[in-house]
PDB file of C-alpha atoms in Angstrom:
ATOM      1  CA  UNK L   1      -4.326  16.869  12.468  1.00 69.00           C
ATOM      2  CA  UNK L   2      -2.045  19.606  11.838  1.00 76.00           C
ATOM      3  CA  UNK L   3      -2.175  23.052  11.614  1.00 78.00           C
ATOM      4  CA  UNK L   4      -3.037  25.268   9.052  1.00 82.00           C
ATOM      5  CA  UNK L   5      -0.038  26.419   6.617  1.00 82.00           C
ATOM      6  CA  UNK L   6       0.974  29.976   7.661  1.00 84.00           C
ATOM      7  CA  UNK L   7       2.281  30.578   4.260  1.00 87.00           C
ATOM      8  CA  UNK L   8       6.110  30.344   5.135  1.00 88.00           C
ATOM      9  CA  UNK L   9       7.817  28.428   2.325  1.00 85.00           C
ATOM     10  CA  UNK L  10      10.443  27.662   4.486  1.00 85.00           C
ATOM     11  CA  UNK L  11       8.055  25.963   7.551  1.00 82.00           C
ATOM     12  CA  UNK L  12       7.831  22.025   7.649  1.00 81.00           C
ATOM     13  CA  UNK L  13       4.940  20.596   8.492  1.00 79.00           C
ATOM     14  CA  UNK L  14       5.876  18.867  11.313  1.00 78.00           C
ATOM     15  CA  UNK L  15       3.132  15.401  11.504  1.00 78.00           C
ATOM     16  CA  UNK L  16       1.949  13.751  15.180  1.00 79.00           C
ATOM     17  CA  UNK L  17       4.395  11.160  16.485  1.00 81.00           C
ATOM     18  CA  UNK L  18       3.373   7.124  16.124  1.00 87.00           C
ATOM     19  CA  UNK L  19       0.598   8.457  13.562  1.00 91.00           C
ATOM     20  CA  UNK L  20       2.111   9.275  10.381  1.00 89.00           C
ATOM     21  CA  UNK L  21       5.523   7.013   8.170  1.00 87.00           C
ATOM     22  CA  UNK L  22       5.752   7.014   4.385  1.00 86.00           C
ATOM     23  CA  UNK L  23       3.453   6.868   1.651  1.00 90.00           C
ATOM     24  CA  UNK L  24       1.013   4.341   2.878  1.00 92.00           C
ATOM     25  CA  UNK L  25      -0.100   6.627   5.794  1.00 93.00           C
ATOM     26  CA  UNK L  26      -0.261   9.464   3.409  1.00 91.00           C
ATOM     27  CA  UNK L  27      -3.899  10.810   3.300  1.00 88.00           C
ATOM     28  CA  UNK L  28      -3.833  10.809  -0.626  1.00 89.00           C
ATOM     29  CA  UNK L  29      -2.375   7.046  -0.743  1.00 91.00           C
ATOM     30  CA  UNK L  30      -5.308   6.151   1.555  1.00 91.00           C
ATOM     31  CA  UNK L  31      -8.445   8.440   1.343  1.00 92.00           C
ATOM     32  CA  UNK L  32     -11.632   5.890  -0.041  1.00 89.00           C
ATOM     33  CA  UNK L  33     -13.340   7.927  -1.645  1.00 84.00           C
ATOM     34  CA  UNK L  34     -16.527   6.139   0.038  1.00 86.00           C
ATOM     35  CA  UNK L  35     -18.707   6.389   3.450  1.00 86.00           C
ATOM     36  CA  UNK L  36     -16.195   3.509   4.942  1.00 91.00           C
ATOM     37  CA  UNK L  37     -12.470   2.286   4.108  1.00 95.00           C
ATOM     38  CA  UNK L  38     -11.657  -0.463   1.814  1.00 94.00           C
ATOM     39  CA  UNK L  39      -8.647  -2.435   3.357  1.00 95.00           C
ATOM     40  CA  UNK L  40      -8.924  -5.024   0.989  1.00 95.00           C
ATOM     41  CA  UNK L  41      -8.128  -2.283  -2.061  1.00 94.00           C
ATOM     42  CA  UNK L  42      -5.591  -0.868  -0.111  1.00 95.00           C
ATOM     43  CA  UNK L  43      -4.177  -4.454   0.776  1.00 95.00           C
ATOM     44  CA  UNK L  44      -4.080  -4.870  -3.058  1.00 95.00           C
ATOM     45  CA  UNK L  45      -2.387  -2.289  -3.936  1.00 94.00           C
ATOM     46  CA  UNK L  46       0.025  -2.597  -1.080  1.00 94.00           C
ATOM     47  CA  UNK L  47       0.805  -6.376  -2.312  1.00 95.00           C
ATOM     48  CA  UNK L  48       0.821  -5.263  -6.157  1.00 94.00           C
ATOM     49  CA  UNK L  49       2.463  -2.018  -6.756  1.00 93.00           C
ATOM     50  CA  UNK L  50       4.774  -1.694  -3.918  1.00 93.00           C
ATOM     51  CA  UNK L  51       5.437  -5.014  -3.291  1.00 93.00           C
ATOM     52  CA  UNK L  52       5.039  -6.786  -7.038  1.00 92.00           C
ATOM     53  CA  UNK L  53       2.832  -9.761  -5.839  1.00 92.00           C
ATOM     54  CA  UNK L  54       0.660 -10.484  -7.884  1.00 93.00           C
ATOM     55  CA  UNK L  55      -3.211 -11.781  -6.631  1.00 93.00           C
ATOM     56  CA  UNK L  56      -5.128 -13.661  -9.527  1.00 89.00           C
ATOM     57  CA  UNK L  57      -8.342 -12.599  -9.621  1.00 86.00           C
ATOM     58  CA  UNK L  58     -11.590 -13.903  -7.753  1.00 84.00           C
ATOM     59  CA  UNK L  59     -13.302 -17.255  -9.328  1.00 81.00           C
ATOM     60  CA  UNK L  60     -15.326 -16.527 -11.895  1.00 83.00           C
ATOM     61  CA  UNK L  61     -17.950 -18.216 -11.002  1.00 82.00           C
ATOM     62  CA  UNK L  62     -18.029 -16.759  -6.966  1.00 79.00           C
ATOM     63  CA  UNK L  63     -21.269 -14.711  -6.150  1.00 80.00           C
ATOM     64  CA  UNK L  64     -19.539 -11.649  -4.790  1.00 80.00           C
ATOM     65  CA  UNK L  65     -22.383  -9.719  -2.542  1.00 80.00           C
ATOM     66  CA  UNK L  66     -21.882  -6.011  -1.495  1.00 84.00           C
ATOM     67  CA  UNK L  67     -20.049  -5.165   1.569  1.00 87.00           C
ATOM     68  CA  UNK L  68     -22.544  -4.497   4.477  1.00 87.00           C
ATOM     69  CA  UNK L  69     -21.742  -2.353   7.522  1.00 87.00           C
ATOM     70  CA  UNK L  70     -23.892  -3.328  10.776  1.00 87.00           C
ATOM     71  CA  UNK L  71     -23.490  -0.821  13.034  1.00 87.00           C
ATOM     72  CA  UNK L  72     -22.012  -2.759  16.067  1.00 91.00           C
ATOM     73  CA  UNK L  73     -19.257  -4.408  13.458  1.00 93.00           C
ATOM     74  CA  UNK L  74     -16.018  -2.338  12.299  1.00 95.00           C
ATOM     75  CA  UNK L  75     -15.261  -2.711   8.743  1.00 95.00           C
ATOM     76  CA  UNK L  76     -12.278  -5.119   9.566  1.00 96.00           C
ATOM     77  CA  UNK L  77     -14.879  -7.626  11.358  1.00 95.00           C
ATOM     78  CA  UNK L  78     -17.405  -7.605   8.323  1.00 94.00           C
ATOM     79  CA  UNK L  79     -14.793  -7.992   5.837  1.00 95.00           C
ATOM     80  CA  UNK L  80     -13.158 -11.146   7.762  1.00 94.00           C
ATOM     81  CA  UNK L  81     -17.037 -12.495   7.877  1.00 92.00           C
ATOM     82  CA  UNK L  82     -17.508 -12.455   4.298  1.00 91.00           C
ATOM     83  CA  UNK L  83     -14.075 -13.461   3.006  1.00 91.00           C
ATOM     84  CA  UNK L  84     -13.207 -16.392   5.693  1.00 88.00           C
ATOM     85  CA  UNK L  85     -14.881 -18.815   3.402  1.00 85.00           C
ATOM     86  CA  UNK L  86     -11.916 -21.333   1.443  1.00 84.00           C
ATOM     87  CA  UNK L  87     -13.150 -20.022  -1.623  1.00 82.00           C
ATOM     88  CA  UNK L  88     -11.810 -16.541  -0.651  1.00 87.00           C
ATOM     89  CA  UNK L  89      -8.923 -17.089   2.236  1.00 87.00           C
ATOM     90  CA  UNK L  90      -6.225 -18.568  -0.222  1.00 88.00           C
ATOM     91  CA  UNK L  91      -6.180 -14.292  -2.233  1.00 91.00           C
ATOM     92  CA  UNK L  92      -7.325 -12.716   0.761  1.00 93.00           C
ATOM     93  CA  UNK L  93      -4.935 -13.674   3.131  1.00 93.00           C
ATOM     94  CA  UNK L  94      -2.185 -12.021   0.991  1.00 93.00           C
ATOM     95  CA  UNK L  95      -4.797  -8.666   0.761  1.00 95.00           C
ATOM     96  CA  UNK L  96      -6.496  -8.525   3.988  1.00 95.00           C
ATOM     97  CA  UNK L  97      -3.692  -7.992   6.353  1.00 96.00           C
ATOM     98  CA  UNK L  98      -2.018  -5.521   4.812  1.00 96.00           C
ATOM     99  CA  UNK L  99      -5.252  -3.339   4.567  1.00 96.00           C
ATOM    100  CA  UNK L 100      -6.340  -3.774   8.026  1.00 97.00           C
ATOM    101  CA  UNK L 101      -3.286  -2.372   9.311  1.00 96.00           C
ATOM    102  CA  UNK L 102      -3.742   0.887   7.760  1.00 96.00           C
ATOM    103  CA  UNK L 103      -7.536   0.982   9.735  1.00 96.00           C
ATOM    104  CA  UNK L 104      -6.800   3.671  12.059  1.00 96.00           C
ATOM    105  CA  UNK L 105      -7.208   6.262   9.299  1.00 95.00           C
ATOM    106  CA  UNK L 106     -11.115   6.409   8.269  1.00 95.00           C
ATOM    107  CA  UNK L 107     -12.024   7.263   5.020  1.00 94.00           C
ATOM    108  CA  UNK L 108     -10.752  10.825   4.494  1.00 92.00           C
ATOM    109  CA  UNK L 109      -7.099   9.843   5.459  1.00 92.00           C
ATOM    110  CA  UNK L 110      -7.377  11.201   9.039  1.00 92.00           C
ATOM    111  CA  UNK L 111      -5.829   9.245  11.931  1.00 94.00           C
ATOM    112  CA  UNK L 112      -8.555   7.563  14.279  1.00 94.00           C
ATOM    113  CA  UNK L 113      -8.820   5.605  17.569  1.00 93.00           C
ATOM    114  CA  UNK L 114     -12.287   4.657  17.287  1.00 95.00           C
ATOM    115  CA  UNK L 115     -14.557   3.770  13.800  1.00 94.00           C
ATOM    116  CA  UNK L 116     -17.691   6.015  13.905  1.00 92.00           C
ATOM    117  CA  UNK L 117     -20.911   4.622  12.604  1.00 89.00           C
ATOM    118  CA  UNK L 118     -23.764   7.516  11.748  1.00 87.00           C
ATOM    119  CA  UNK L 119     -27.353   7.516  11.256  1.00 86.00           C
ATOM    120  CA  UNK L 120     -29.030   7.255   7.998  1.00 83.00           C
ATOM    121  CA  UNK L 121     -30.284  11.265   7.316  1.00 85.00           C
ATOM    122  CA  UNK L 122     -29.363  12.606  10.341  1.00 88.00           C
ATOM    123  CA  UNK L 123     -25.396  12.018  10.254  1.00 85.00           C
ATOM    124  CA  UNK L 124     -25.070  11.300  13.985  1.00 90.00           C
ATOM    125  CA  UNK L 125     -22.934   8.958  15.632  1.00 91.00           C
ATOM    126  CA  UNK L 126     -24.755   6.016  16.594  1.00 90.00           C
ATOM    127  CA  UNK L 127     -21.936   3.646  17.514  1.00 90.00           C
ATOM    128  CA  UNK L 128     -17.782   3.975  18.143  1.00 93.00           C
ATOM    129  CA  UNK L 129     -16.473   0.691  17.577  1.00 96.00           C
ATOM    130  CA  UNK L 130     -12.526   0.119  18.383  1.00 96.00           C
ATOM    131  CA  UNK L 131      -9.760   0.000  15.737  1.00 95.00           C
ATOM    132  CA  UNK L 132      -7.533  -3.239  15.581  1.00 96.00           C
ATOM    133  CA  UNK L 133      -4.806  -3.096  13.361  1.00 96.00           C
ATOM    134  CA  UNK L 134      -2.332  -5.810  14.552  1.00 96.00           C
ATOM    135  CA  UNK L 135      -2.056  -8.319  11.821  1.00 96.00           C
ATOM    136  CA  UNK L 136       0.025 -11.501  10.976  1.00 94.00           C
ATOM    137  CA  UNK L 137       1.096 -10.684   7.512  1.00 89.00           C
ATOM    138  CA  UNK L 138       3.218 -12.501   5.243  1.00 88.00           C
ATOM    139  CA  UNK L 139       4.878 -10.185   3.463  1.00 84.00           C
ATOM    140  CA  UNK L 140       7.903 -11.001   1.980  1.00 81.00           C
ATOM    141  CA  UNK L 141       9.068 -14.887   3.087  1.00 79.00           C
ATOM    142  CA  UNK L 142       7.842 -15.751   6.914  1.00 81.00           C
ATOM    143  CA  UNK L 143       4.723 -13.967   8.406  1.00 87.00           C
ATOM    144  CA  UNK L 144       5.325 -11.441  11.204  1.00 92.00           C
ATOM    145  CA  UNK L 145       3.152  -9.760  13.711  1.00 95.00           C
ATOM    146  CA  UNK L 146       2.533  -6.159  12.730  1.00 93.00           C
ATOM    147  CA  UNK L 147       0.756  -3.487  14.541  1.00 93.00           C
ATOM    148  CA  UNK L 148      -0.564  -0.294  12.655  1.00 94.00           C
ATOM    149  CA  UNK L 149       0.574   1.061   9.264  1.00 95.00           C
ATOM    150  CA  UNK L 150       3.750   2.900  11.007  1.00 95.00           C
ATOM    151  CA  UNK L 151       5.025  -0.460  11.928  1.00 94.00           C
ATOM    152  CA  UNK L 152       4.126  -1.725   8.727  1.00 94.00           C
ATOM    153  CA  UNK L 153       6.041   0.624   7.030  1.00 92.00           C
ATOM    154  CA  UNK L 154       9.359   0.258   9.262  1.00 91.00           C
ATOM    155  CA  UNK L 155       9.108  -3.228   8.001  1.00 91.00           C
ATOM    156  CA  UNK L 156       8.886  -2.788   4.829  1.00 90.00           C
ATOM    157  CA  UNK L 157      11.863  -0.019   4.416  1.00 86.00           C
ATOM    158  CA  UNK L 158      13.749  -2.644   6.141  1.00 85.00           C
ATOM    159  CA  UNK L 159      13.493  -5.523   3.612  1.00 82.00           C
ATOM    160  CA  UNK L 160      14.631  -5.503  -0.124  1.00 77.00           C
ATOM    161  CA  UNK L 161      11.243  -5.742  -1.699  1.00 81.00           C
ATOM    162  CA  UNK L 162      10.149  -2.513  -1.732  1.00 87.00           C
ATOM    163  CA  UNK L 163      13.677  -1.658  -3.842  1.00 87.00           C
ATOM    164  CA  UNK L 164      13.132  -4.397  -6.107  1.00 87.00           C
ATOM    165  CA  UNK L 165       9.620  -3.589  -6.772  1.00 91.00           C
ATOM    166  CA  UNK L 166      10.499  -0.129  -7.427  1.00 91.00           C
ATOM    167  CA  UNK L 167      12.942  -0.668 -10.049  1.00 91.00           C
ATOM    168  CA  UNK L 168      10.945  -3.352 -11.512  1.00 91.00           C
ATOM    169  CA  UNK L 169       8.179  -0.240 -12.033  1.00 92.00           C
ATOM    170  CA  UNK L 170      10.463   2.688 -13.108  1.00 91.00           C
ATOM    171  CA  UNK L 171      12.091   0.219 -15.830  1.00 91.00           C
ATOM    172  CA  UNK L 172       8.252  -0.837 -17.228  1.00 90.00           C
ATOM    173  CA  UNK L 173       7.653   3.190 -17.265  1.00 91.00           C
ATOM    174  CA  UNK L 174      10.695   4.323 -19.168  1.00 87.00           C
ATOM    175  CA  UNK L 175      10.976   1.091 -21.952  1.00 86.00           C
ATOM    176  CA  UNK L 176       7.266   0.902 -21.619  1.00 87.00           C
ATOM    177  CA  UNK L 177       7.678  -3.119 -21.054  1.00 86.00           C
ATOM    178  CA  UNK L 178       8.201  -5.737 -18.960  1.00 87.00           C
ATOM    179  CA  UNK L 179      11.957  -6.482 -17.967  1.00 87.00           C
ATOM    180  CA  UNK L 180      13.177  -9.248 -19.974  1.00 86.00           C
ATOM    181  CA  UNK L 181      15.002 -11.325 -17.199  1.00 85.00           C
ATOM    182  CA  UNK L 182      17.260 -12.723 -20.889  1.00 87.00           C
ATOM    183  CA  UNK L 183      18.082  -9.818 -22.115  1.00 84.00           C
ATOM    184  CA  UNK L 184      17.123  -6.608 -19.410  1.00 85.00           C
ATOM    185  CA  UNK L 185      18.186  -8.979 -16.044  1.00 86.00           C
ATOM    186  CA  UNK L 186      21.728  -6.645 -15.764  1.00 87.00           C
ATOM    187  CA  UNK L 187      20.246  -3.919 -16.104  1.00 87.00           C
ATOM    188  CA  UNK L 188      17.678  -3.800 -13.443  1.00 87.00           C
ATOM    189  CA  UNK L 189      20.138  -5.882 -11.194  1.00 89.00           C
ATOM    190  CA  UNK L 190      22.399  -2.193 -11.762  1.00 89.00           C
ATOM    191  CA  UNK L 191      19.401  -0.610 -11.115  1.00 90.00           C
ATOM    192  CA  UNK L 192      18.859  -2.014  -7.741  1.00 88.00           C
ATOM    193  CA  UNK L 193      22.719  -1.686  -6.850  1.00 89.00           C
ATOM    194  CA  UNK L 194      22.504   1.777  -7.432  1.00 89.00           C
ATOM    195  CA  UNK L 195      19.405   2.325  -5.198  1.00 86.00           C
ATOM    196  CA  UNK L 196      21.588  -0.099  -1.995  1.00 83.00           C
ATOM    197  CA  UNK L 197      24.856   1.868  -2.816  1.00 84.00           C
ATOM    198  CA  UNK L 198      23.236   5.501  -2.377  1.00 77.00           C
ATOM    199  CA  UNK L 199      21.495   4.537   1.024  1.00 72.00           C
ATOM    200  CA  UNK L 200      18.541   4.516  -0.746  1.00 67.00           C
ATOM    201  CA  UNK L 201      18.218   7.893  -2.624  1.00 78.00           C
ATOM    202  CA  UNK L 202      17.080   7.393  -6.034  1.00 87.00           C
ATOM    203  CA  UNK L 203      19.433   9.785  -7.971  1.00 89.00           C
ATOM    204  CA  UNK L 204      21.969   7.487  -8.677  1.00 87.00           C
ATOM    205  CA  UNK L 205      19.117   4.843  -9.943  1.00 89.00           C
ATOM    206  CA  UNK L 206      17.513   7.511 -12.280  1.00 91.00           C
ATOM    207  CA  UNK L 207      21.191   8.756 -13.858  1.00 89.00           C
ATOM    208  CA  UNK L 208      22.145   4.937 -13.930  1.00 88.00           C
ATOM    209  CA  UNK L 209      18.583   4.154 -15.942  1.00 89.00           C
ATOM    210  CA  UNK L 210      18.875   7.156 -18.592  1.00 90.00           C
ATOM    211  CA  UNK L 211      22.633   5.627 -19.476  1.00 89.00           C
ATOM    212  CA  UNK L 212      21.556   1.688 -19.789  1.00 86.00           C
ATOM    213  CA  UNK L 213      20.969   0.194 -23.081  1.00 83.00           C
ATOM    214  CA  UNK L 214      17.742  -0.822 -22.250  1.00 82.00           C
ATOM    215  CA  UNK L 215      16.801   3.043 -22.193  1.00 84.00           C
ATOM    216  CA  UNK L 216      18.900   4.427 -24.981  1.00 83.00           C
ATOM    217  CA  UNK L 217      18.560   1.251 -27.245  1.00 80.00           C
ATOM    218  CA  UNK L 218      15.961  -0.396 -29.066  1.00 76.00           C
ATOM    219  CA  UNK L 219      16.069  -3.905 -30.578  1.00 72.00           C
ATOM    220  CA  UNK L 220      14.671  -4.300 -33.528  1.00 76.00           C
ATOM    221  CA  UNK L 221      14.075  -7.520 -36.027  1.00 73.00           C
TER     222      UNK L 221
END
């Protein structure tokens, strides 16, 4: 939706209003790799990596059937069909939402109004279904009424989650381990501080990191 780089180093891209805010309306954070979008992936990863939720895993005894697409049902209405059941709401519920509200980018990352359904061989449309992305998500204590990945991500940058989640992450890549809330708790509390005291700018988090004893010490028996 933009135009093509003109090769000036110093141009800005400059994105469509309402359309595009932070990484999870990025094209590369969202592209499917697949004919249709996958919400439910994206809600995952949304509710894992960013946020630090973790979603235990399907039953193991559930009888999970391929996704279908019918042409006169978006991908948001077929996935609610199939995962509506009280085997699946309890995991999906925390998923779903999240994914849904990035829907108005199909699966190549591009913003959308409508979802296009083609014909088999042929490749022409033979249906434009509408795009709902408003969503009651609970995503860090109470649910809230979001609409569309923008908002989403507004929301987000406003809590503390996102912070914590990120220097929950960065500490597991630089130790390679899990925090130990005994013996690392100070650190990534310091970690966080930094992050709230710079206004969010990660500098001071990534000096404060490289001089903590948790990255220039290692215990031993």
């Amino acid at each position: 939706g933009v135009a093509p780089w003109n090769g000036d180093e110093t141009a800005l891209v400059e994105l469509p209003k309402g359309e595009r805010s932070g990484l999870i309306t990025r094209a590369a954070f969202i592209t499917s790799g697949a004919e249709y979008t996958r919400p439910i992936i994206k809600g995952e990863l949304i509710r894992t990596r960013l946020l630090c939720q973790p979603v235990p895993p399907p039953p193991a005894d559930l009888d999970i059937v391929p996704l279908t697409h019918p042409a006169d049902k978006t991908t948001r209405q077929a996935i609610e069909e199939v995962t509506g059941g009280a085997s699946c709401t309890g995991c999906h519920s925390q998923m779903n939402p999240l994914g849904f509200a990035t829907e108005s980018y199909d699966p190549t990352g591009r913003f959308r109004e409508k979802e296009l359904r083609f014909a088999e061989g042929t490749g022409d449309v033979v249906a434009e279904l509408p795009i709902d992305t408003s969503v009651d998500a609970e995503i860090v204590d109470d649910e809230v009424a979001i609409s569309g990945a923008v908002e989403m991500s507004e929301y987000l940058a406003e809590t503390n989650a996102l912070d914590t989640c990120f220097v929950t992450n960065y500490f597991e890549f630089v130790t390679g381990r899990e925090p130990d809330p005994k013996t690392d708790g100070c650190d990534v509390v310091a970690l966080r501080g930094q992050l709230e005291a710079s206004d969010g700018s990660i500098k001071g988090m990534l000096r404060a990191s490289a001089l903590a004893d948790s990255f220039r010490r290692r215990m031993v028996q």
